Structures are given as C-alpha cells and as structure tokens.
Short mmCIF file of C-alpha atoms in Angstrom, two decimals:
data_model
loop_
_atom_site.label_atom_id
_atom_site.label_comp_id
_atom_site.label_asym_id
_atom_site.label_seq_id
_atom_site.Cartn_x
_atom_site.Cartn_y
_atom_site.Cartn_z
CA MET A 18 1.73 -76.93 40.63
CA ASN A 19 5.31 -77.68 39.04
CA ASN A 20 5.44 -75.77 35.43
CA HIS A 21 7.93 -77.52 33.90
CA PRO A 22 6.25 -80.73 31.58
CA ILE A 23 8.14 -83.75 31.97
CA PHE A 24 8.29 -84.46 28.31
CA SER A 25 10.71 -81.35 27.91
CA GLU A 26 13.07 -82.65 30.58
CA HIS A 27 12.60 -86.53 30.61
CA PRO A 28 11.59 -87.37 26.74
CA GLY A 29 12.84 -91.05 27.58
CA LEU A 30 9.43 -91.30 29.59
CA ILE A 31 7.42 -91.03 26.61
CA ALA A 32 9.28 -93.71 24.67
CA ILE A 33 8.72 -95.93 27.74
CA PHE A 34 4.65 -94.75 27.82
CA ALA A 35 4.35 -95.19 23.87
CA ILE A 36 5.99 -98.89 23.98
CA ALA A 37 4.37 -100.05 26.79
CA VAL A 38 0.93 -99.09 25.60
CA VAL A 39 1.40 -100.31 22.17
CA VAL A 40 2.89 -103.46 23.40
CA MET A 41 -0.08 -104.31 25.61
CA LEU A 42 -2.68 -103.56 23.11
CA LEU A 43 -0.84 -105.90 20.58
CA LEU A 44 -0.75 -108.85 23.31
CA ASP A 45 -4.18 -108.22 24.45
CA LEU A 46 -6.20 -108.09 21.51
CA GLY A 47 -3.55 -110.28 18.96
CA ILE A 48 -2.80 -113.29 21.98
CA PHE A 49 -4.61 -113.19 24.68
CA ASN A 50 -8.12 -111.99 23.02
CA LYS A 51 -7.93 -112.98 19.36
CA LYS A 52 -11.09 -115.04 19.74
CA SER A 53 -14.06 -113.65 20.98
CA HIS A 54 -15.04 -115.24 24.14
CA GLU A 55 -16.79 -114.40 27.59
CA VAL A 56 -14.46 -113.03 29.93
CA SER A 57 -14.55 -114.91 33.38
CA ASN A 58 -14.35 -113.24 36.88
CA LYS A 59 -10.56 -114.70 37.32
CA GLU A 60 -9.62 -113.47 33.99
CA ALA A 61 -11.01 -109.81 34.72
CA ILE A 62 -8.95 -109.59 38.13
CA THR A 63 -5.91 -110.72 36.35
CA TRP A 64 -5.89 -108.08 33.99
CA SER A 65 -7.24 -105.71 36.22
CA ILE A 66 -4.18 -106.40 38.51
CA VAL A 67 -1.83 -106.07 35.24
CA TRP A 68 -3.38 -102.72 34.51
CA ILE A 69 -3.05 -101.34 37.74
CA SER A 70 0.21 -102.88 38.29
CA LEU A 71 1.29 -101.26 35.13
CA ALA A 72 0.30 -97.60 35.85
CA MET A 73 1.72 -98.07 39.52
CA LEU A 74 5.31 -98.65 37.81
CA PHE A 75 5.17 -95.94 35.67
CA SER A 76 4.21 -93.91 38.56
CA GLY A 77 7.51 -94.80 40.32
CA LEU A 78 9.24 -94.05 36.94
CA VAL A 79 7.74 -90.53 37.08
CA TYR A 80 8.76 -90.37 40.93
CA HIS A 81 12.35 -91.49 39.94
CA TYR A 82 12.94 -89.11 36.94
CA ALA A 83 10.51 -86.20 38.40
CA GLY A 84 10.07 -85.77 41.95
CA ALA A 85 7.39 -86.49 44.35
CA THR A 86 5.55 -83.95 43.29
CA LYS A 87 4.98 -84.97 39.84
CA PHE A 88 4.25 -88.83 41.18
CA TYR A 89 1.11 -87.41 43.60
CA GLU A 90 0.02 -85.61 40.42
CA PHE A 91 0.22 -88.71 38.40
CA GLN A 92 -1.47 -90.85 41.29
CA SER A 93 -4.18 -88.29 42.14
CA ALA A 94 -5.34 -88.07 38.14
CA TYR A 95 -4.95 -91.82 37.63
CA TRP A 96 -7.42 -92.33 40.64
CA ILE A 97 -9.68 -89.51 39.78
CA GLU A 98 -10.34 -90.84 36.32
CA LYS A 99 -10.35 -94.31 37.46
CA ALA A 100 -13.54 -93.38 39.73
CA LEU A 101 -14.99 -91.14 37.02
CA SER A 102 -14.94 -94.13 34.89
CA VAL A 103 -16.86 -96.30 37.20
CA ASP A 104 -19.90 -94.13 36.38
CA ASN A 105 -19.17 -94.36 32.64
CA LEU A 106 -19.35 -98.10 32.91
CA PHE A 107 -22.55 -98.13 35.05
CA VAL A 108 -23.93 -97.23 31.10
CA PHE A 109 -22.35 -99.33 29.43
CA ILE A 110 -23.58 -102.30 31.17
CA LEU A 111 -26.91 -100.54 30.14
CA VAL A 112 -25.95 -100.11 26.82
CA PHE A 113 -25.04 -103.55 26.52
CA LYS A 114 -28.27 -104.64 27.92
CA PHE A 115 -30.32 -102.67 25.70
CA PHE A 116 -28.70 -103.76 22.27
CA ASP A 117 -28.75 -107.46 23.64
CA VAL A 118 -25.09 -107.75 23.30
CA ALA A 119 -23.56 -111.31 23.77
CA ASN A 120 -21.11 -111.71 26.45
CA SER A 121 -18.34 -113.02 24.17
CA ASN A 122 -18.25 -109.94 22.00
CA LYS A 123 -18.38 -107.16 25.11
CA HIS A 124 -14.54 -107.31 24.85
CA LYS A 125 -14.14 -106.67 21.18
CA VAL A 126 -16.60 -103.57 21.71
CA LEU A 127 -14.54 -102.13 24.57
CA PHE A 128 -11.41 -102.49 23.18
CA TRP A 129 -12.31 -100.51 19.69
CA GLY A 130 -14.21 -98.00 22.31
CA ILE A 131 -10.74 -97.73 24.26
CA VAL A 132 -8.67 -97.05 21.24
CA GLY A 133 -10.77 -94.49 20.17
CA ALA A 134 -10.65 -92.57 23.46
CA LEU A 135 -6.90 -92.67 23.05
CA VAL A 136 -7.01 -90.32 20.43
CA LEU A 137 -10.04 -88.35 21.56
CA ARG A 138 -8.72 -87.78 24.97
CA ALA A 139 -5.14 -86.58 23.30
CA LEU A 140 -6.88 -83.97 21.84
CA PHE A 141 -8.91 -82.74 24.61
CA ILE A 142 -5.90 -83.09 27.30
CA PHE A 143 -3.13 -81.01 24.92
CA SER A 144 -5.76 -78.47 23.30
CA GLY A 145 -7.29 -78.26 27.25
CA ALA A 146 -3.67 -77.34 28.49
CA PHE A 147 -3.08 -74.70 25.38
CA LEU A 148 -6.27 -72.85 26.28
CA ILE A 149 -5.73 -72.69 29.92
CA GLU A 150 -2.06 -71.41 29.39
CA LEU A 151 -3.45 -68.74 27.29
CA THR A 152 -6.61 -67.57 29.67
CA TYR A 153 -4.65 -66.05 32.91
CA LEU A 154 -6.46 -62.98 33.52
CA ASN A 155 -2.84 -61.44 34.67
CA LYS A 156 -1.41 -62.58 31.13
CA ILE A 157 -4.48 -61.19 28.95
CA LEU A 158 -4.29 -57.86 31.02
CA ALA A 159 -0.55 -57.73 30.65
CA MET A 160 -1.38 -57.99 26.48
CA MET A 161 -3.75 -55.36 26.92
CA GLY A 162 -1.16 -52.97 28.77
CA MET A 163 -2.72 -53.08 32.42
CA GLU A 164 -1.69 -53.71 35.79
CA GLY A 165 -2.59 -57.52 37.10
CA PHE A 166 -4.59 -58.38 39.98
CA LYS A 167 -2.60 -60.08 43.19
CA TYR A 168 -4.21 -63.28 42.61
CA ASP A 169 -3.62 -64.74 39.01
CA ILE A 170 -6.95 -66.14 38.26
CA ASN A 171 -7.44 -68.71 35.10
CA ILE A 172 -11.01 -67.84 33.35
CA ILE A 173 -10.84 -71.41 31.77
CA MET A 174 -10.32 -73.40 35.21
CA THR A 175 -12.66 -71.44 37.20
CA LEU A 176 -15.34 -71.94 34.70
CA PHE A 177 -14.36 -75.57 34.79
CA GLY A 178 -14.63 -75.60 38.63
CA LEU A 179 -17.98 -73.77 38.20
CA PHE A 180 -19.07 -76.96 36.16
CA LEU A 181 -17.71 -79.68 38.25
CA VAL A 182 -19.67 -78.21 41.19
CA TYR A 183 -22.77 -78.06 39.31
CA ALA A 184 -21.91 -81.63 38.21
CA GLY A 185 -21.53 -83.24 41.54
CA ILE A 186 -24.81 -81.80 42.51
CA LYS A 187 -26.54 -82.87 39.54
CA SER A 188 -25.08 -86.19 39.98
CA TRP A 189 -26.15 -86.73 43.69
CA SER A 190 -29.65 -85.95 42.83
CA SER A 191 -30.19 -87.82 39.11
CA GLY A 192 -31.00 -90.96 40.35
CA ASP A 193 -31.30 -93.86 37.67
CA ASP A 194 -32.47 -91.59 34.82
CA ASP A 195 -30.32 -93.74 32.21
CA ASP A 196 -32.38 -96.59 32.77
CA ASP A 197 -35.16 -95.55 30.37
CA GLU A 198 -32.98 -94.26 27.46
CA ASP A 199 -33.31 -95.15 24.29
CA TYR A 200 -29.98 -95.93 22.59
CA ASN A 201 -30.89 -96.48 19.27
CA ASP A 202 -31.79 -92.64 19.27
CA THR A 203 -28.40 -91.53 20.75
CA ARG A 204 -25.84 -89.37 18.42
CA GLY A 205 -23.33 -92.49 17.86
CA ALA A 206 -26.25 -94.86 16.68
CA ARG A 207 -27.67 -92.13 14.76
CA LEU A 208 -24.28 -91.48 12.96
CA ILE A 209 -23.60 -95.08 11.84
CA ARG A 210 -27.15 -95.38 10.19
CA LYS A 211 -26.37 -91.91 8.67
CA PHE A 212 -23.50 -93.66 6.56
CA PHE A 213 -24.45 -97.33 6.60
CA SER A 214 -27.22 -99.72 6.29
CA VAL A 215 -27.60 -101.45 9.42
CA SER A 216 -28.79 -105.07 9.60
CA ASP A 217 -31.15 -106.16 11.98
CA LYS A 218 -29.40 -109.24 13.43
CA TYR A 219 -25.95 -109.92 14.72
CA ASP A 220 -22.91 -111.69 12.69
CA GLY A 221 -20.86 -113.10 15.53
CA ASP A 222 -18.16 -110.60 16.27
CA LYS A 223 -18.44 -108.93 12.77
CA PHE A 224 -18.83 -105.40 12.36
CA PHE A 225 -20.18 -105.80 8.93
CA THR A 226 -21.96 -108.57 6.99
CA ILE A 227 -23.14 -109.58 3.53
CA GLU A 228 -27.07 -109.89 3.24
CA ASN A 229 -28.76 -110.75 -0.38
CA GLY A 230 -25.41 -109.48 -1.81
CA LYS A 231 -25.39 -106.16 0.10
CA LYS A 232 -22.97 -105.44 2.75
CA LEU A 233 -24.60 -104.27 5.79
CA ALA A 234 -23.33 -102.93 9.19
CA THR A 235 -24.29 -104.93 11.91
CA PRO A 236 -25.60 -103.83 15.40
CA LEU A 237 -22.29 -104.24 16.69
CA LEU A 238 -20.91 -101.52 14.88
CA VAL A 239 -23.60 -99.37 16.20
CA VAL A 240 -22.80 -100.25 19.88
CA VAL A 241 -19.32 -99.30 19.31
CA ALA A 242 -20.45 -95.62 17.90
CA VAL A 243 -23.01 -95.14 21.16
CA ILE A 244 -19.79 -96.49 23.61
CA GLU A 245 -17.61 -94.28 21.85
CA PHE A 246 -19.83 -91.26 21.82
CA THR A 247 -20.58 -92.15 25.50
CA ASP A 248 -17.12 -92.00 26.72
CA LEU A 249 -16.94 -88.44 24.83
CA LEU A 250 -19.65 -87.23 26.91
CA PHE A 251 -18.07 -88.54 30.22
CA ALA A 252 -14.88 -86.90 29.20
CA VAL A 253 -16.28 -83.39 29.76
CA ASP A 254 -16.36 -84.27 33.22
CA SER A 255 -13.41 -86.31 33.85
CA ILE A 256 -10.95 -84.11 31.42
CA PRO A 257 -11.65 -80.94 33.42
CA ALA A 258 -11.26 -82.36 36.94
CA ILE A 259 -7.88 -83.52 36.08
CA PHE A 260 -6.42 -80.14 35.63
CA ALA A 261 -7.25 -79.51 39.03
CA ILE A 262 -4.58 -81.91 39.93
CA SER A 263 -1.77 -80.82 37.15
CA ASN A 264 -1.02 -78.49 34.24
CA ASP A 265 1.28 -80.78 32.70
CA PRO A 266 -0.13 -82.07 29.48
CA PHE A 267 1.90 -85.55 29.91
CA ILE A 268 1.30 -86.34 33.53
CA LEU A 269 -2.57 -85.75 32.56
CA TYR A 270 -2.54 -88.00 29.32
CA THR A 271 -0.38 -90.71 30.76
CA SER A 272 -2.46 -91.03 33.91
CA ASN A 273 -5.85 -90.83 31.89
CA ILE A 274 -4.66 -93.77 29.39
CA PHE A 275 -3.57 -96.09 31.84
CA ALA A 276 -6.88 -96.04 33.76
CA ILE A 277 -8.69 -96.36 30.57
CA LEU A 278 -6.80 -99.21 29.63
CA GLY A 279 -7.84 -100.80 32.67
CA LEU A 280 -11.65 -100.27 32.13
CA ARG A 281 -12.18 -103.32 30.19
CA ALA A 282 -11.00 -105.59 32.93
CA LEU A 283 -13.04 -103.28 35.69
CA PHE A 284 -16.04 -103.60 33.63
CA PHE A 285 -16.61 -107.23 33.75
CA LEU A 286 -15.76 -107.03 37.28
CA LEU A 287 -18.31 -104.22 37.65
CA ASP A 288 -21.14 -106.22 35.62
CA ASN A 289 -20.98 -109.29 38.39
CA PHE A 290 -20.17 -107.17 41.59
CA ILE A 291 -22.30 -104.32 41.10
CA HIS A 292 -23.51 -104.87 44.49
CA LEU A 293 -20.25 -103.36 45.99
CA PHE A 294 -20.72 -100.29 44.04
CA ASN A 295 -24.25 -99.07 44.91
CA LYS A 296 -23.36 -95.99 47.06
CA LEU A 297 -20.40 -94.98 44.56
CA PRO A 298 -22.62 -92.74 42.34
CA TYR A 299 -22.84 -90.28 45.60
CA GLY A 300 -18.95 -90.61 46.18
CA LEU A 301 -18.58 -89.37 42.79
CA ALA A 302 -20.71 -86.65 43.33
CA VAL A 303 -18.69 -85.48 46.34
CA ILE A 304 -15.38 -86.03 44.33
CA LEU A 305 -16.94 -83.99 41.54
CA SER A 306 -17.73 -81.29 43.67
CA PHE A 307 -14.52 -81.07 45.96
CA ILE A 308 -12.42 -81.03 42.68
CA GLY A 309 -14.81 -78.15 41.57
CA VAL A 310 -13.97 -76.49 44.67
CA LYS A 311 -9.96 -76.77 44.39
CA MET A 312 -10.37 -75.35 40.96
CA ILE A 313 -12.10 -72.35 41.99
CA ILE A 314 -10.02 -71.38 45.37
CA ALA A 315 -6.63 -72.44 43.23
CA PRO A 316 -5.35 -68.83 42.63
CA PHE A 317 -6.22 -67.85 46.33
CA TYR A 318 -5.25 -71.12 48.27
CA HIS A 319 -3.36 -74.47 46.94
CA ILE A 320 -4.50 -77.70 48.18
CA GLU A 321 -1.49 -79.97 47.67
CA SER A 322 -1.73 -82.98 45.28
CA VAL A 323 -0.92 -85.58 48.07
CA ILE A 324 -4.00 -83.87 50.26
CA SER A 325 -6.33 -84.43 46.99
CA LEU A 326 -5.22 -88.10 46.78
CA MET A 327 -6.09 -88.77 50.49
CA VAL A 328 -9.61 -86.93 49.63
CA ILE A 329 -10.40 -88.91 46.70
CA GLY A 330 -9.16 -92.49 48.32
CA GLY A 331 -10.95 -92.02 51.27
CA VAL A 332 -14.43 -90.99 49.98
CA LEU A 333 -14.02 -93.79 47.35
CA LEU A 334 -13.39 -96.69 50.27
CA ILE A 335 -16.26 -95.08 52.26
CA SER A 336 -18.59 -95.17 49.22
CA VAL A 337 -17.65 -99.11 48.76
CA ILE A 338 -17.85 -99.70 52.59
CA LEU A 339 -21.48 -98.25 52.56
CA SER A 340 -22.25 -100.11 49.58
CA ILE A 341 -21.69 -103.32 51.02
CA MET A 342 -23.33 -102.45 54.56
CA PHE A 343 -26.48 -101.04 52.99
CA PRO A 344 -27.59 -102.98 49.99
CA THR A 345 -30.34 -101.86 47.82
CA LYS A 346 -34.07 -103.38 48.26
CA GLU A 347 -33.22 -105.50 45.05
CA GLU A 348 -30.14 -106.68 46.33
CA LYS A 349 -31.50 -107.91 49.75
CA GLU A 350 -34.21 -109.83 47.73
CA GLU A 351 -31.87 -111.45 45.50
CA ASP A 352 -29.86 -112.45 48.57
CA ASN A 353 -33.32 -113.70 50.00
CA GLU A 354 -34.05 -115.80 47.10
CA ASP A 355 -30.30 -117.53 47.32
#
C-alpha cells in the first residue's frame, strides 16, 4: 500500500470533494426535493447515474493527481461500500414497512440518515486509521526495546480480518432473521422515546407536531433514529472491510461518502426491483470473507487493489445473474399471477 495520504500531497482534492458534496446536498434537498414526494423509477435511475458519475469523475481526479494505485484503492473501497450498503437497504425496506412510512416521506428520512452517516463515518474512519497506525506489532516491540519479526503484523487489522470472515460465514447462513424484528424496541427508537413524548400518528413529513397544546415527536423521527442506528451497526462490517483496501483515510472517507450519497436513489430501485438481488446476500458473504482473508494474510502476501476490484465486481455480477436465473418461490408465484 502507498503510505502517503493524499490530503498531505494534494490538499486541493479535499476542497473539490467538500464543495461537490455540499453543493449536491443543497441541490438535492433545497431544489429537487424541496417538497416531499414519491420517488419514481425514472427519478431514482437518474439520481443513481448522477451519483455514480460524480464518484467516477472524482476517481479520475484521484488518478490524475495521485496515480493508478490510489485510483484502484478508491474504486475498490467505493464498490465494497456500495455492495455492502445494499444489505443495509434490505433492512431499511423492512423498517419502512414496519412503521408504515408513506412513500412520499421515505426520501426525507433517508436524507437525514445520510447526513448523520457523514459524521459517523468520519469518526470511524479517521479514528480507525489512527488506531491501526499505533498497533503494528513491530512498532510496539520497538517501543519496548525488543527486536521485531520478519513480518509486520497489525493487531487491529488481523482482528478485523477474523471478524469479517466470521461475519461472512454468519451472513451466508443468517436467512431472513430480520423479517420478524420489532423495530419499536431497537436502541434508536428507545433513545427517541427517552427524550421525547411520541405521537401515535404521523403529521405529513414533520418530525414534531402539536397535540392538545403539547409538542410531540412524530413516528417519523423515530424512523430516522432507527435508520441511523441501523447504519451504525452495518458500519461495523463495512468500515473494517475498506481498511483492507487502503490505509489512506482520505481515500476511505471520500469513497465511502460517495457510495453513501447514492444510497437513497439505490433504495428506491431496490424496493421496486428486489427480485434482481435475491442472491446478493450470498455474494456479500463471499466478499466479506474474501476481504477478511486478505486482511489476515496481508503481512505475508499482498493482494493488489486491482485484483480485489476484479473479485468484488465479479462476485456482484454473478450474484445478480444468479438472482435473475433462479428467482425465489414467491417471485415465481407473482410472475404466474401477472
């Protein structure tokens, strides 16, 4: 891996990234989605193309200023986060269904969930990079005045790798455990009810309402909190995974954020075309396990970022193809009814 962070050599990329994100969020919420509405397939496809195009353009700048290695690191981290986020979106669908959220309000919930993710991912990635830098075994031994080993093992990275292999195996066999989840009893929902009295009914797209002269939180605020905590839990998988690709926090954060910013559009496509992804959880299990193995063997054998990108892309493509070729029993019945 290249040990020179981009932001120390090309600070202009930070400004480009920050301006692009702020401008797009302002355009998204302030102009194109100023009023809550149901997102159509056409709109979701358009925004998906916009966000992916922005990510690819930015990766082109990374290639121009920092070279091919950083470009492959960005691409690999981006598509890993994009792939793992789909698993997150499956749960979002269940959350919206559980709370009976109107289609016109889903975009607003996802928007504020993503704004929260911008902050939380920064904390995870930059603190993670700091901890990893401190936990190289040879560095620890040198501080103790002891001789190091031939292979410089990183304690945190090895633990992350073992965790991801375990998560991949568990994900493969987990099935549909989330279907019967009581999302009213999750930490996010309990946190809102701890600080606010919550109304039993929605008030359009408002997070607070007035009932009998008393200010109450609406169920929509509860949904935002549940979505936020759900993303926090999924970050436990996705953030360690991208550390297998690069140790440059700028690469990891920018790729992560570009992937997250496109989640809302991807959610509406997934909600309408979920049959194209029924085998994806198995593909994600393979990807998690592959990344975990890569992290474990990294001190002994380095798998290049371009190889990782090819494996990730290949697994995702095969997962979608198998989903189309082998639909679930429910999907077959729906097709027969049509």
